[in-house]
Amino acid sequence: MTHIHENHDHQHGPDCGHTAIEHDGHVDYLHDGHLHHVNVDGSVEEHQLPVSSANPAKCTPDHRCGGHESGHVHGPNCGHQAVPHGDHIDYLVDGHLHHPHGDHCDDHGPLKLV
Ligand SMILES: [Zn+2]
Ligand SMILES: [Zn+2]
Ligand SMILES: [Zn+2]
Ligand SMILES: [Zn+2]
Ligand SMILES: [Zn+2]
Ligand SMILES: [Zn+2]
Ligand SMILES: [Zn+2]
């Protein structure tokens, strides 16, 4: 099932300013918390990162990384990119996914940046 994004007036490309990631053998762009894939005909599809062994949706209370200071609260304007993952939203921190969970961040695995 694909969901075509209607009236998408921004053209994603190598220099469009959005973070490009590798997903399932193709390139997608992170755009306002969505994963956008541009088809050859220029239409834009909504993609979603599946929960997988590379990107598990598990709790990692011991995750300590220097990606941000402890106490950082991820949110719409926190400075990190939102990434749709499974049925939730994660944030891209230093090339991996952070999922805010109580007083810590879960590590939901790496993203391949293009
Ligand atoms: Zn773009
Ligand atoms: Zn994709
Ligand atoms: Zn957790
Ligand atoms: Zn981290
Ligand atoms: Zn953040
Ligand atoms: Zn996640
Ligand atoms: Zn975090």
PDB file of N, CA and C in Angstrom, residues 17-64:
ATOM      1  N   GLY A  17      18.306  20.421   1.086  1.00  0.00           N
ATOM      2  CA  GLY A  17      18.413  20.841   2.481  1.00  0.00           C
ATOM      3  C   GLY A  17      17.836  19.841   3.456  1.00  0.00           C
ATOM      4  N   HIS A  18      17.110  18.843   2.966  1.00  0.00           N
ATOM      5  CA  HIS A  18      16.588  17.813   3.858  1.00  0.00           C
ATOM      6  C   HIS A  18      17.589  16.670   3.972  1.00  0.00           C
ATOM      7  N   THR A  19      17.559  16.005   5.117  1.00  0.00           N
ATOM      8  CA  THR A  19      18.454  14.877   5.334  1.00  0.00           C
ATOM      9  C   THR A  19      17.997  13.697   4.485  1.00  0.00           C
ATOM     10  N   ALA A  20      18.932  13.154   3.699  1.00  0.00           N
ATOM     11  CA  ALA A  20      18.628  11.991   2.869  1.00  0.00           C
ATOM     12  C   ALA A  20      19.124  10.743   3.574  1.00  0.00           C
ATOM     13  N   ILE A  21      18.296   9.725   3.617  1.00  0.00           N
ATOM     14  CA  ILE A  21      18.694   8.466   4.244  1.00  0.00           C
ATOM     15  C   ILE A  21      18.458   7.316   3.268  1.00  0.00           C
ATOM     16  N   GLU A  22      19.217   6.237   3.478  1.00  0.00           N
ATOM     17  CA  GLU A  22      19.008   5.054   2.663  1.00  0.00           C
ATOM     18  C   GLU A  22      17.957   4.182   3.336  1.00  0.00           C
ATOM     19  N   HIS A  23      16.964   3.798   2.552  1.00  0.00           N
ATOM     20  CA  HIS A  23      15.863   2.984   3.074  1.00  0.00           C
ATOM     21  C   HIS A  23      15.573   1.889   2.067  1.00  0.00           C
ATOM     22  N   ASP A  24      15.855   0.637   2.469  1.00  0.00           N
ATOM     23  CA  ASP A  24      15.427  -0.474   1.623  1.00  0.00           C
ATOM     24  C   ASP A  24      15.972  -0.350   0.195  1.00  0.00           C
ATOM     25  N   GLY A  25      17.208   0.153   0.069  1.00  0.00           N
ATOM     26  CA  GLY A  25      17.828   0.216  -1.255  1.00  0.00           C
ATOM     27  C   GLY A  25      17.534   1.461  -2.062  1.00  0.00           C
ATOM     28  N   HIS A  26      16.791   2.399  -1.491  1.00  0.00           N
ATOM     29  CA  HIS A  26      16.548   3.651  -2.206  1.00  0.00           C
ATOM     30  C   HIS A  26      16.772   4.825  -1.254  1.00  0.00           C
ATOM     31  N   VAL A  27      16.631   6.016  -1.785  1.00  0.00           N
ATOM     32  CA  VAL A  27      16.873   7.216  -0.988  1.00  0.00           C
ATOM     33  C   VAL A  27      15.549   7.864  -0.613  1.00  0.00           C
ATOM     34  N   ASP A  28      15.401   8.191   0.662  1.00  0.00           N
ATOM     35  CA  ASP A  28      14.249   8.949   1.134  1.00  0.00           C
ATOM     36  C   ASP A  28      14.740  10.229   1.791  1.00  0.00           C
ATOM     37  N   TYR A  29      13.834  11.180   1.930  1.00  0.00           N
ATOM     38  CA  TYR A  29      14.176  12.457   2.560  1.00  0.00           C
ATOM     39  C   TYR A  29      13.336  12.645   3.810  1.00  0.00           C
ATOM     40  N   LEU A  30      13.995  13.132   4.853  1.00  0.00           N
ATOM     41  CA  LEU A  30      13.273  13.466   6.079  1.00  0.00           C
ATOM     42  C   LEU A  30      12.688  14.860   5.920  1.00  0.00           C
ATOM     43  N   HIS A  31      11.379  14.973   6.039  1.00  0.00           N
ATOM     44  CA  HIS A  31      10.698  16.237   5.785  1.00  0.00           C
ATOM     45  C   HIS A  31       9.562  16.391   6.790  1.00  0.00           C
ATOM     46  N   ASP A  32       9.722  17.305   7.733  1.00  0.00           N
ATOM     47  CA  ASP A  32       8.680  17.589   8.727  1.00  0.00           C
ATOM     48  C   ASP A  32       8.183  16.326   9.425  1.00  0.00           C
ATOM     49  N   GLY A  33       9.100  15.454   9.797  1.00  0.00           N
ATOM     50  CA  GLY A  33       8.713  14.254  10.522  1.00  0.00           C
ATOM     51  C   GLY A  33       8.159  13.155   9.641  1.00  0.00           C
ATOM     52  N   HIS A  34       8.266  13.328   8.327  1.00  0.00           N
ATOM     53  CA  HIS A  34       7.832  12.289   7.404  1.00  0.00           C
ATOM     54  C   HIS A  34       9.029  11.789   6.620  1.00  0.00           C
ATOM     55  N   LEU A  35       8.876  10.595   6.079  1.00  0.00           N
ATOM     56  CA  LEU A  35       9.889  10.016   5.223  1.00  0.00           C
ATOM     57  C   LEU A  35       9.334  10.099   3.808  1.00  0.00           C
ATOM     58  N   HIS A  36       9.963  10.915   2.987  1.00  0.00           N
ATOM     59  CA  HIS A  36       9.434  11.142   1.641  1.00  0.00           C
ATOM     60  C   HIS A  36      10.286  10.442   0.600  1.00  0.00           C
ATOM     61  N   HIS A  37       9.621   9.727  -0.276  1.00  0.00           N
ATOM     62  CA  HIS A  37      10.297   9.084  -1.392  1.00  0.00           C
ATOM     63  C   HIS A  37       9.767   9.677  -2.692  1.00  0.00           C
ATOM     64  N   VAL A  38      10.708  10.096  -3.551  1.00  0.00           N
ATOM     65  CA  VAL A  38      10.308  10.714  -4.816  1.00  0.00           C
ATOM     66  C   VAL A  38      10.347   9.669  -5.920  1.00  0.00           C
ATOM     67  N   ASN A  39       9.207   9.441  -6.555  1.00  0.00           N
ATOM     68  CA  ASN A  39       9.128   8.508  -7.672  1.00  0.00           C
ATOM     69  C   ASN A  39       9.698   9.141  -8.938  1.00  0.00           C
ATOM     70  N   VAL A  40       9.984   8.292  -9.944  1.00  0.00           N
ATOM     71  CA  VAL A  40      10.546   8.824 -11.186  1.00  0.00           C
ATOM     72  C   VAL A  40       9.606   9.834 -11.832  1.00  0.00           C
ATOM     73  N   ASP A  41       8.297   9.706 -11.619  1.00  0.00           N
ATOM     74  CA  ASP A  41       7.368  10.663 -12.230  1.00  0.00           C
ATOM     75  C   ASP A  41       7.217  11.928 -11.389  1.00  0.00           C
ATOM     76  N   GLY A  42       8.012  12.035 -10.301  1.00  0.00           N
ATOM     77  CA  GLY A  42       7.995  13.255  -9.506  1.00  0.00           C
ATOM     78  C   GLY A  42       7.003  13.222  -8.365  1.00  0.00           C
ATOM     79  N   SER A  43       6.123  12.222  -8.319  1.00  0.00           N
ATOM     80  CA  SER A  43       5.188  12.139  -7.200  1.00  0.00           C
ATOM     81  C   SER A  43       5.942  11.721  -5.938  1.00  0.00           C
ATOM     82  N   VAL A  44       5.396  12.122  -4.796  1.00  0.00           N
ATOM     83  CA  VAL A  44       6.071  11.888  -3.520  1.00  0.00           C
ATOM     84  C   VAL A  44       5.272  10.888  -2.696  1.00  0.00           C
ATOM     85  N   GLU A  45       5.958   9.846  -2.274  1.00  0.00           N
ATOM     86  CA  GLU A  45       5.322   8.802  -1.472  1.00  0.00           C
ATOM     87  C   GLU A  45       5.724   8.942  -0.017  1.00  0.00           C
ATOM     88  N   GLU A  46       4.790   8.652   0.882  1.00  0.00           N
ATOM     89  CA  GLU A  46       5.108   8.582   2.308  1.00  0.00           C
ATOM     90  C   GLU A  46       5.677   7.198   2.602  1.00  0.00           C
ATOM     91  N   HIS A  47       6.870   7.160   3.135  1.00  0.00           N
ATOM     92  CA  HIS A  47       7.435   5.885   3.557  1.00  0.00           C
ATOM     93  C   HIS A  47       7.554   5.870   5.068  1.00  0.00           C
ATOM     94  N   GLN A  48       7.710   4.677   5.592  1.00  0.00           N
ATOM     95  CA  GLN A  48       7.845   4.526   7.035  1.00  0.00           C
ATOM     96  C   GLN A  48       8.930   3.515   7.291  1.00  0.00           C
ATOM     97  N   LEU A  49       9.723   3.795   8.290  1.00  0.00           N
ATOM     98  CA  LEU A  49      10.789   2.877   8.657  1.00  0.00           C
ATOM     99  C   LEU A  49      10.187   1.716   9.450  1.00  0.00           C
ATOM    100  N   PRO A  50      10.355   0.495   8.955  1.00  0.00           N
ATOM    101  CA  PRO A  50       9.778  -0.632   9.707  1.00  0.00           C
ATOM    102  C   PRO A  50      10.621  -0.967  10.923  1.00  0.00           C
ATOM    103  N   VAL A  51       9.974  -1.549  11.917  1.00  0.00           N
ATOM    104  CA  VAL A  51      10.704  -2.114  13.046  1.00  0.00           C
ATOM    105  C   VAL A  51      11.378  -3.389  12.556  1.00  0.00           C
ATOM    106  N   SER A  52      12.683  -3.492  12.732  1.00  0.00           N
ATOM    107  CA  SER A  52      13.449  -4.613  12.187  1.00  0.00           C
ATOM    108  C   SER A  52      14.566  -4.959  13.157  1.00  0.00           C
ATOM    109  N   SER A  53      15.383  -5.950  12.778  1.00  0.00           N
ATOM    110  CA  SER A  53      16.492  -6.294  13.668  1.00  0.00           C
ATOM    111  C   SER A  53      17.522  -5.165  13.690  1.00  0.00           C
ATOM    112  N   ALA A  54      17.640  -4.431  12.579  1.00  0.00           N
ATOM    113  CA  ALA A  54      18.573  -3.302  12.547  1.00  0.00           C
ATOM    114  C   ALA A  54      18.007  -2.107  13.308  1.00  0.00           C
ATOM    115  N   ASN A  55      16.696  -1.963  13.275  1.00  0.00           N
ATOM    116  CA  ASN A  55      16.030  -0.855  13.960  1.00  0.00           C
ATOM    117  C   ASN A  55      14.925  -1.399  14.871  1.00  0.00           C
ATOM    118  N   PRO A  56      15.338  -2.027  15.967  1.00  0.00           N
ATOM    119  CA  PRO A  56      14.341  -2.599  16.883  1.00  0.00           C
ATOM    120  C   PRO A  56      13.674  -1.511  17.711  1.00  0.00           C
ATOM    121  N   ALA A  57      12.416  -1.745  18.073  1.00  0.00           N
ATOM    122  CA  ALA A  57      11.698  -0.800  18.939  1.00  0.00           C
ATOM    123  C   ALA A  57      11.767  -1.321  20.356  1.00  0.00           C
ATOM    124  N   LYS A  58      12.969  -1.303  20.917  1.00  0.00           N
ATOM    125  CA  LYS A  58      13.106  -1.841  22.264  1.00  0.00           C
ATOM    126  C   LYS A  58      13.647  -0.793  23.219  1.00  0.00           C
ATOM    127  N   CYS A  59      13.455  -1.079  24.488  1.00  0.00           N
ATOM    128  CA  CYS A  59      13.908  -0.166  25.521  1.00  0.00           C
ATOM    129  C   CYS A  59      15.375  -0.433  25.822  1.00  0.00           C
ATOM    130  N   THR A  60      16.183   0.614  25.759  1.00  0.00           N
ATOM    131  CA  THR A  60      17.612   0.474  26.070  1.00  0.00           C
ATOM    132  C   THR A  60      17.959   1.484  27.159  1.00  0.00           C
ATOM    133  N   PRO A  61      17.568   1.165  28.414  1.00  0.00           N
ATOM    134  CA  PRO A  61      17.769   2.138  29.497  1.00  0.00           C
ATOM    135  C   PRO A  61      19.234   2.481  29.741  1.00  0.00           C
ATOM    136  N   ASP A  62      20.142   1.629  29.259  1.00  0.00           N
ATOM    137  CA  ASP A  62      21.568   1.892  29.493  1.00  0.00           C
ATOM    138  C   ASP A  62      22.215   2.684  28.375  1.00  0.00           C
ATOM    139  N   HIS A  63      21.409   3.128  27.412  1.00  0.00           N
ATOM    140  CA  HIS A  63      21.993   3.869  26.295  1.00  0.00           C
ATOM    141  C   HIS A  63      22.545   5.203  26.781  1.00  0.00           C
ATOM    142  N   ARG A  64      23.838   5.319  26.703  1.00  0.00           N
ATOM    143  CA  ARG A  64      24.480   6.588  27.066  1.00  0.00           C
ATOM    144  C   ARG A  64      25.255   7.047  25.850  1.00  0.00           C
TER     145      ARG A  64
END
